[in-house]
N, C-alpha and C. Protein backbone atom coordinates (compact mmCIF):
# COMPACT_ATOMS: atom_id res chain seq x y z
N MET A 1 120.33 89.37 88.59
CA MET A 1 118.90 89.33 88.35
C MET A 1 118.18 90.43 89.14
N TYR A 2 118.57 90.58 90.42
CA TYR A 2 117.96 91.60 91.28
C TYR A 2 118.14 92.99 90.69
N VAL A 3 119.32 93.27 90.19
CA VAL A 3 119.63 94.60 89.65
C VAL A 3 118.78 94.88 88.41
N ILE A 4 118.67 93.90 87.53
CA ILE A 4 117.88 94.08 86.31
C ILE A 4 116.41 94.31 86.66
N LEU A 5 115.89 93.51 87.58
CA LEU A 5 114.50 93.65 88.00
C LEU A 5 114.24 95.02 88.61
N SER A 6 115.16 95.48 89.45
CA SER A 6 114.97 96.80 90.07
C SER A 6 115.06 97.92 89.03
N MET A 7 115.87 97.73 87.99
CA MET A 7 115.95 98.73 86.92
C MET A 7 114.65 98.79 86.13
N VAL A 8 114.07 97.63 85.85
CA VAL A 8 112.80 97.58 85.13
C VAL A 8 111.71 98.27 85.95
N VAL A 9 111.67 98.00 87.25
CA VAL A 9 110.69 98.64 88.12
C VAL A 9 110.91 100.15 88.12
N ALA A 10 112.15 100.60 88.20
CA ALA A 10 112.45 102.04 88.21
C ALA A 10 112.01 102.70 86.92
N VAL A 11 112.23 102.07 85.79
CA VAL A 11 111.81 102.62 84.50
C VAL A 11 110.29 102.71 84.44
N CYS A 12 109.60 101.67 84.89
CA CYS A 12 108.13 101.69 84.91
C CYS A 12 107.61 102.81 85.81
N MET A 13 108.21 102.96 86.97
CA MET A 13 107.80 104.03 87.88
C MET A 13 108.07 105.40 87.26
N GLY A 14 109.19 105.54 86.60
CA GLY A 14 109.52 106.80 85.94
C GLY A 14 108.52 107.15 84.86
N LEU A 15 108.12 106.15 84.08
CA LEU A 15 107.12 106.39 83.03
C LEU A 15 105.78 106.77 83.64
N ILE A 16 105.43 106.14 84.76
CA ILE A 16 104.18 106.49 85.45
C ILE A 16 104.24 107.94 85.93
N VAL A 17 105.38 108.35 86.48
CA VAL A 17 105.54 109.73 86.94
C VAL A 17 105.36 110.70 85.78
N ILE A 18 105.94 110.40 84.64
CA ILE A 18 105.82 111.28 83.47
C ILE A 18 104.35 111.40 83.05
N VAL A 19 103.65 110.28 82.97
CA VAL A 19 102.24 110.29 82.56
C VAL A 19 101.40 111.06 83.57
N VAL A 20 101.60 110.79 84.86
CA VAL A 20 100.84 111.49 85.91
C VAL A 20 101.12 112.98 85.85
N ARG A 21 102.38 113.34 85.69
CA ARG A 21 102.74 114.77 85.65
C ARG A 21 102.11 115.46 84.44
N MET A 22 102.10 114.79 83.29
CA MET A 22 101.51 115.39 82.09
C MET A 22 100.00 115.57 82.26
N LYS A 23 99.33 114.59 82.87
CA LYS A 23 97.89 114.71 83.10
C LYS A 23 97.58 115.77 84.14
N ALA A 24 98.43 115.89 85.15
CA ALA A 24 98.22 116.86 86.23
C ALA A 24 98.26 118.29 85.70
N GLN A 25 98.94 118.49 84.60
CA GLN A 25 99.06 119.84 84.05
C GLN A 25 97.73 120.34 83.50
N ASN A 26 96.76 119.45 83.35
CA ASN A 26 95.45 119.85 82.85
C ASN A 26 94.52 120.33 83.96
N TYR A 27 94.95 120.20 85.21
CA TYR A 27 94.13 120.56 86.36
C TYR A 27 94.89 121.54 87.24
N PRO A 28 94.14 122.43 87.93
CA PRO A 28 94.83 123.36 88.84
C PRO A 28 95.54 122.59 89.96
N THR A 29 96.61 123.15 90.44
CA THR A 29 97.34 122.52 91.53
C THR A 29 97.05 123.25 92.83
N ASN A 30 97.49 122.65 93.92
CA ASN A 30 97.33 123.29 95.23
C ASN A 30 98.46 122.82 96.14
N VAL A 31 98.50 123.36 97.34
CA VAL A 31 99.58 123.05 98.27
C VAL A 31 99.63 121.56 98.59
N LYS A 32 98.48 120.94 98.81
CA LYS A 32 98.46 119.51 99.14
C LYS A 32 99.11 118.66 98.05
N LYS A 33 98.82 118.97 96.80
CA LYS A 33 99.38 118.20 95.69
C LYS A 33 100.90 118.37 95.61
N ILE A 34 101.39 119.45 96.14
CA ILE A 34 102.82 119.71 96.10
C ILE A 34 103.55 119.06 97.27
N ILE A 35 103.00 119.20 98.48
CA ILE A 35 103.75 118.76 99.65
C ILE A 35 103.46 117.32 100.10
N LEU A 36 102.36 116.73 99.70
CA LEU A 36 102.05 115.38 100.19
C LEU A 36 102.94 114.26 99.64
N PRO A 37 103.36 114.28 98.37
CA PRO A 37 104.17 113.15 97.87
C PRO A 37 105.41 112.82 98.71
N PRO A 38 106.19 113.81 99.17
CA PRO A 38 107.33 113.42 100.02
C PRO A 38 106.90 112.76 101.34
N PHE A 39 105.77 113.19 101.88
CA PHE A 39 105.29 112.56 103.11
C PHE A 39 104.88 111.11 102.86
N PHE A 40 104.23 110.86 101.73
CA PHE A 40 103.86 109.48 101.40
C PHE A 40 105.11 108.63 101.16
N MET A 41 106.08 109.22 100.48
CA MET A 41 107.30 108.49 100.19
C MET A 41 108.11 108.21 101.45
N ALA A 42 108.00 109.08 102.43
CA ALA A 42 108.78 108.95 103.66
C ALA A 42 108.52 107.63 104.38
N THR A 43 107.36 107.04 104.15
CA THR A 43 107.07 105.75 104.81
C THR A 43 108.07 104.68 104.37
N GLY A 44 108.66 104.86 103.20
CA GLY A 44 109.67 103.92 102.71
C GLY A 44 110.91 103.88 103.59
N ALA A 45 111.12 104.92 104.38
CA ALA A 45 112.28 104.96 105.27
C ALA A 45 112.18 103.90 106.37
N LEU A 46 111.02 103.31 106.52
CA LEU A 46 110.89 102.21 107.49
C LEU A 46 111.80 101.04 107.14
N MET A 47 112.28 101.00 105.91
CA MET A 47 113.21 99.93 105.52
C MET A 47 114.46 99.95 106.38
N TYR A 48 114.82 101.13 106.88
CA TYR A 48 116.05 101.23 107.66
C TYR A 48 115.94 100.59 109.05
N ILE A 49 114.76 100.15 109.42
CA ILE A 49 114.59 99.39 110.66
C ILE A 49 115.38 98.08 110.57
N PHE A 50 115.45 97.54 109.37
CA PHE A 50 116.11 96.26 109.15
C PHE A 50 117.59 96.48 108.82
N PRO A 51 118.48 95.78 109.51
CA PRO A 51 119.92 95.95 109.27
C PRO A 51 120.33 95.74 107.81
N TYR A 52 119.59 94.93 107.07
CA TYR A 52 119.89 94.64 105.67
C TYR A 52 120.00 95.92 104.83
N PHE A 53 119.24 96.97 105.20
CA PHE A 53 119.17 98.20 104.40
C PHE A 53 119.97 99.36 104.99
N ARG A 54 120.56 99.17 106.14
CA ARG A 54 121.24 100.29 106.81
C ARG A 54 122.49 100.74 106.07
N LEU A 55 122.77 102.03 106.20
CA LEU A 55 123.87 102.65 105.45
C LEU A 55 124.94 103.18 106.39
N THR A 56 126.14 103.27 105.85
CA THR A 56 127.24 103.90 106.59
C THR A 56 127.07 105.42 106.45
N PRO A 57 127.70 106.20 107.32
CA PRO A 57 127.62 107.66 107.18
C PRO A 57 128.08 108.16 105.80
N MET A 58 129.10 107.54 105.24
CA MET A 58 129.60 107.96 103.93
C MET A 58 128.57 107.65 102.83
N GLU A 59 127.91 106.49 102.92
CA GLU A 59 126.88 106.15 101.93
C GLU A 59 125.70 107.12 102.03
N ILE A 60 125.36 107.51 103.25
CA ILE A 60 124.28 108.49 103.45
C ILE A 60 124.67 109.81 102.81
N LEU A 61 125.88 110.27 103.07
CA LEU A 61 126.35 111.54 102.50
C LEU A 61 126.35 111.49 100.97
N GLU A 62 126.87 110.42 100.40
CA GLU A 62 126.91 110.28 98.94
C GLU A 62 125.51 110.32 98.34
N ALA A 63 124.57 109.57 98.93
CA ALA A 63 123.21 109.51 98.39
C ALA A 63 122.52 110.86 98.49
N VAL A 64 122.69 111.55 99.61
CA VAL A 64 122.04 112.85 99.80
C VAL A 64 122.62 113.89 98.83
N VAL A 65 123.93 113.92 98.69
CA VAL A 65 124.56 114.91 97.79
C VAL A 65 124.13 114.67 96.34
N VAL A 66 124.16 113.43 95.89
CA VAL A 66 123.75 113.13 94.51
C VAL A 66 122.27 113.45 94.31
N GLY A 67 121.44 113.09 95.27
CA GLY A 67 120.00 113.39 95.18
C GLY A 67 119.73 114.88 95.10
N MET A 68 120.41 115.65 95.93
CA MET A 68 120.21 117.10 95.91
C MET A 68 120.71 117.71 94.60
N PHE A 69 121.80 117.17 94.08
CA PHE A 69 122.29 117.64 92.78
C PHE A 69 121.26 117.36 91.69
N PHE A 70 120.72 116.15 91.66
CA PHE A 70 119.71 115.80 90.66
C PHE A 70 118.45 116.67 90.81
N SER A 71 118.13 117.07 92.04
CA SER A 71 116.93 117.87 92.25
C SER A 71 117.00 119.22 91.53
N LEU A 72 118.21 119.71 91.32
CA LEU A 72 118.36 121.01 90.63
C LEU A 72 117.73 120.98 89.24
N PHE A 73 117.85 119.86 88.55
CA PHE A 73 117.30 119.74 87.20
C PHE A 73 115.76 119.73 87.25
N LEU A 74 115.21 119.06 88.26
CA LEU A 74 113.75 119.03 88.40
C LEU A 74 113.23 120.41 88.81
N ILE A 75 113.95 121.09 89.67
CA ILE A 75 113.55 122.43 90.10
C ILE A 75 113.54 123.38 88.90
N TYR A 76 114.57 123.28 88.07
CA TYR A 76 114.68 124.14 86.90
C TYR A 76 113.52 123.95 85.93
N THR A 77 113.02 122.73 85.79
CA THR A 77 111.97 122.45 84.80
C THR A 77 110.56 122.49 85.38
N SER A 78 110.41 122.82 86.65
CA SER A 78 109.08 122.86 87.27
C SER A 78 108.67 124.30 87.54
N ASN A 79 107.72 124.75 86.77
CA ASN A 79 107.22 126.12 86.92
C ASN A 79 105.70 126.11 86.86
N PHE A 80 105.12 127.24 87.22
CA PHE A 80 103.68 127.37 87.26
C PHE A 80 103.23 128.47 86.31
N GLU A 81 101.94 128.40 85.96
CA GLU A 81 101.33 129.47 85.19
C GLU A 81 99.93 129.70 85.73
N VAL A 82 99.45 130.92 85.56
CA VAL A 82 98.13 131.29 86.05
C VAL A 82 97.16 131.29 84.88
N LYS A 83 96.04 130.60 85.08
CA LYS A 83 94.94 130.61 84.10
C LYS A 83 93.70 131.04 84.86
N GLY A 84 93.20 132.20 84.52
CA GLY A 84 92.10 132.75 85.30
C GLY A 84 92.66 133.16 86.65
N LYS A 85 92.12 132.56 87.70
CA LYS A 85 92.65 132.81 89.04
C LYS A 85 93.21 131.53 89.64
N GLN A 86 93.48 130.55 88.79
CA GLN A 86 93.99 129.28 89.28
C GLN A 86 95.41 129.04 88.78
N ILE A 87 96.15 128.26 89.57
CA ILE A 87 97.56 128.00 89.27
C ILE A 87 97.70 126.58 88.74
N TYR A 88 98.39 126.47 87.61
CA TYR A 88 98.63 125.19 86.95
C TYR A 88 100.13 124.94 86.82
N MET A 89 100.50 123.67 86.77
CA MET A 89 101.88 123.33 86.42
C MET A 89 102.08 123.72 84.96
N LYS A 90 103.18 124.34 84.67
CA LYS A 90 103.49 124.75 83.30
C LYS A 90 104.10 123.57 82.55
N ARG A 91 103.66 123.37 81.34
CA ARG A 91 104.23 122.29 80.53
C ARG A 91 105.70 122.56 80.27
N SER A 92 106.48 121.50 80.39
CA SER A 92 107.91 121.61 80.12
C SER A 92 108.32 120.45 79.23
N LYS A 93 108.82 120.79 78.06
CA LYS A 93 109.29 119.73 77.16
C LYS A 93 110.55 119.07 77.71
N LEU A 94 111.28 119.80 78.55
CA LEU A 94 112.51 119.25 79.12
C LEU A 94 112.26 118.26 80.26
N PHE A 95 111.12 118.39 80.98
CA PHE A 95 110.90 117.54 82.14
C PHE A 95 110.98 116.05 81.81
N PRO A 96 110.25 115.54 80.80
CA PRO A 96 110.37 114.10 80.50
C PRO A 96 111.79 113.70 80.10
N VAL A 97 112.46 114.56 79.36
CA VAL A 97 113.83 114.27 78.93
C VAL A 97 114.75 114.18 80.15
N ILE A 98 114.61 115.14 81.06
CA ILE A 98 115.45 115.14 82.26
C ILE A 98 115.13 113.94 83.14
N LEU A 99 113.85 113.64 83.32
CA LEU A 99 113.48 112.50 84.15
C LEU A 99 114.01 111.19 83.58
N ILE A 100 113.89 111.01 82.28
CA ILE A 100 114.42 109.80 81.64
C ILE A 100 115.94 109.75 81.76
N THR A 101 116.59 110.89 81.56
CA THR A 101 118.05 110.95 81.71
C THR A 101 118.47 110.57 83.13
N LEU A 102 117.75 111.11 84.13
CA LEU A 102 118.06 110.77 85.51
C LEU A 102 117.85 109.28 85.78
N LEU A 103 116.81 108.71 85.19
CA LEU A 103 116.57 107.26 85.34
C LEU A 103 117.70 106.44 84.72
N VAL A 104 118.16 106.87 83.56
CA VAL A 104 119.26 106.16 82.89
C VAL A 104 120.53 106.25 83.73
N ILE A 105 120.84 107.45 84.20
CA ILE A 105 122.03 107.64 85.04
C ILE A 105 121.92 106.78 86.30
N ARG A 106 120.76 106.81 86.92
CA ARG A 106 120.53 106.02 88.13
C ARG A 106 120.71 104.53 87.85
N SER A 107 120.17 104.06 86.73
CA SER A 107 120.27 102.64 86.38
C SER A 107 121.72 102.23 86.11
N VAL A 108 122.45 103.07 85.40
CA VAL A 108 123.86 102.78 85.12
C VAL A 108 124.65 102.74 86.43
N MET A 109 124.39 103.73 87.31
CA MET A 109 125.07 103.75 88.60
C MET A 109 124.76 102.48 89.38
N LYS A 110 123.49 102.10 89.39
CA LYS A 110 123.08 100.92 90.14
C LYS A 110 123.75 99.66 89.58
N TYR A 111 123.83 99.57 88.26
CA TYR A 111 124.44 98.40 87.63
C TYR A 111 125.90 98.27 88.06
N PHE A 112 126.64 99.36 87.98
CA PHE A 112 128.06 99.29 88.31
C PHE A 112 128.31 99.16 89.81
N LEU A 113 127.49 99.81 90.61
CA LEU A 113 127.68 99.74 92.06
C LEU A 113 127.23 98.39 92.64
N SER A 114 126.37 97.68 91.91
CA SER A 114 125.85 96.41 92.44
C SER A 114 126.92 95.35 92.62
N SER A 115 128.04 95.51 91.95
CA SER A 115 129.11 94.52 92.11
C SER A 115 129.99 94.81 93.33
N THR A 116 129.88 96.03 93.88
CA THR A 116 130.73 96.38 95.02
C THR A 116 129.95 96.70 96.30
N ILE A 117 128.65 96.96 96.18
CA ILE A 117 127.85 97.33 97.35
C ILE A 117 126.76 96.28 97.54
N HIS A 118 126.54 95.89 98.77
CA HIS A 118 125.52 94.90 99.14
C HIS A 118 124.15 95.35 98.62
N PRO A 119 123.33 94.42 98.09
CA PRO A 119 122.02 94.80 97.52
C PRO A 119 121.12 95.59 98.48
N GLY A 120 121.11 95.25 99.76
CA GLY A 120 120.29 95.99 100.72
C GLY A 120 120.76 97.41 100.90
N GLU A 121 122.07 97.57 101.02
CA GLU A 121 122.64 98.91 101.15
C GLU A 121 122.38 99.72 99.89
N LEU A 122 122.49 99.07 98.74
CA LEU A 122 122.26 99.75 97.47
C LEU A 122 120.80 100.22 97.39
N ALA A 123 119.88 99.38 97.80
CA ALA A 123 118.46 99.77 97.83
C ALA A 123 118.26 100.95 98.77
N GLY A 124 118.89 100.89 99.94
CA GLY A 124 118.79 101.99 100.89
C GLY A 124 119.37 103.27 100.35
N MET A 125 120.50 103.16 99.64
CA MET A 125 121.13 104.35 99.06
C MET A 125 120.24 104.98 97.99
N PHE A 126 119.66 104.14 97.13
CA PHE A 126 118.87 104.70 96.05
C PHE A 126 117.53 105.24 96.53
N PHE A 127 116.99 104.68 97.61
CA PHE A 127 115.80 105.28 98.22
C PHE A 127 116.17 106.67 98.75
N LEU A 128 117.26 106.74 99.48
CA LEU A 128 117.69 108.01 100.06
C LEU A 128 118.03 109.02 98.96
N LEU A 129 118.65 108.57 97.88
CA LEU A 129 118.94 109.44 96.75
C LEU A 129 117.64 110.02 96.19
N ALA A 130 116.64 109.16 95.97
CA ALA A 130 115.36 109.62 95.43
C ALA A 130 114.67 110.59 96.39
N PHE A 131 114.69 110.27 97.67
CA PHE A 131 114.06 111.14 98.67
C PHE A 131 114.78 112.48 98.74
N SER A 132 116.11 112.45 98.66
CA SER A 132 116.91 113.68 98.69
C SER A 132 116.75 114.50 97.43
N MET A 133 116.23 113.89 96.39
CA MET A 133 115.95 114.60 95.15
C MET A 133 114.54 115.21 95.22
N ILE A 134 113.59 114.48 95.75
CA ILE A 134 112.20 114.91 95.75
C ILE A 134 111.94 116.01 96.78
N VAL A 135 112.53 115.91 97.95
CA VAL A 135 112.24 116.91 99.00
C VAL A 135 112.65 118.33 98.58
N PRO A 136 113.89 118.57 98.13
CA PRO A 136 114.23 119.94 97.70
C PRO A 136 113.39 120.41 96.51
N TRP A 137 113.08 119.49 95.60
CA TRP A 137 112.26 119.81 94.44
C TRP A 137 110.88 120.29 94.89
N ARG A 138 110.27 119.56 95.80
CA ARG A 138 108.93 119.92 96.28
C ARG A 138 108.96 121.19 97.12
N ILE A 139 110.01 121.40 97.89
CA ILE A 139 110.13 122.65 98.65
C ILE A 139 110.22 123.83 97.69
N ALA A 140 111.02 123.69 96.64
CA ALA A 140 111.15 124.76 95.65
C ALA A 140 109.81 125.00 94.95
N MET A 141 109.10 123.92 94.62
CA MET A 141 107.79 124.07 93.99
C MET A 141 106.83 124.81 94.93
N TYR A 142 106.86 124.45 96.20
CA TYR A 142 106.00 125.09 97.18
C TYR A 142 106.29 126.59 97.26
N LEU A 143 107.57 126.94 97.31
CA LEU A 143 107.94 128.36 97.38
C LEU A 143 107.51 129.12 96.12
N LYS A 144 107.69 128.51 94.95
CA LYS A 144 107.24 129.13 93.70
C LYS A 144 105.72 129.30 93.70
N TYR A 145 105.01 128.27 94.16
CA TYR A 145 103.55 128.30 94.21
C TYR A 145 103.07 129.43 95.12
N ARG A 146 103.66 129.50 96.32
CA ARG A 146 103.25 130.54 97.29
C ARG A 146 103.50 131.94 96.73
N LYS A 147 104.60 132.12 96.03
CA LYS A 147 104.92 133.43 95.45
C LYS A 147 103.84 133.83 94.43
N ILE A 148 103.46 132.90 93.58
CA ILE A 148 102.43 133.18 92.58
C ILE A 148 101.08 133.40 93.26
N GLU A 149 100.79 132.61 94.28
CA GLU A 149 99.54 132.75 95.02
C GLU A 149 99.45 134.14 95.66
N GLN A 150 100.55 134.62 96.21
CA GLN A 150 100.57 135.95 96.81
C GLN A 150 100.34 137.04 95.76
N GLN A 151 100.92 136.84 94.57
CA GLN A 151 100.72 137.82 93.50
C GLN A 151 99.25 137.85 93.07
N ILE A 152 98.63 136.69 93.00
CA ILE A 152 97.20 136.62 92.64
C ILE A 152 96.36 137.33 93.69
N ASN A 153 96.68 137.07 94.96
CA ASN A 153 95.91 137.69 96.05
C ASN A 153 96.09 139.21 96.08
N LYS A 154 97.26 139.70 95.69
CA LYS A 154 97.48 141.17 95.64
C LYS A 154 96.63 141.81 94.56
N THR A 155 96.49 141.15 93.42
CA THR A 155 95.72 141.72 92.32
C THR A 155 94.21 141.64 92.59
N VAL A 156 93.79 140.69 93.43
CA VAL A 156 92.37 140.56 93.76
C VAL A 156 91.94 141.62 94.76
N HIS A 157 92.82 141.94 95.72
CA HIS A 157 92.46 142.90 96.79
C HIS A 157 92.77 144.29 96.41
C-alpha cells in the first residue's frame, strides 16, 4: 500500500512540475528561479536525522550515481532563448516525455526494490536520487544562463 501511495504522489508531483515548467516558459527567468529550488528541496534532508531513513554508504552511492545519470537527460533538454534583452526557458517537446519516462522508471524501480529494501531506506534513497538529479541539472542551467547573460551584456556595451 505504501509503495502504491508513494507512486501516486510521485506522478502527481511530476505532473505539477511539467505544468509549472510549461507556464514558466512564458516569463523571463533569472538566477533566483534557477538556484533556489535545490535549496528549498534540501530541507527534505532533515529526514536523515531519524534512523528510519538512514542509508548505508552503498545505498548513498547507488542513489547519487543514478540521480546524476538521470540529470543528464534534464540537462540536455533545458536550454534558454533570448527575447528582446530577457532570457526565457526554451520550449522542449522532449522535456515532458523525459520527465514522465524518468517517473515511470523511478516507479518501477521503487516497486521492485520495495520487497528487498526497508521502506524508510527506500524513501531516503529516492529523495537522494531526486536531489542528485536536480542539483547537477540546476548547476548546468545556471552555467548556461550566465553564458547567455554575458553574451547579452557584451552586445549592450
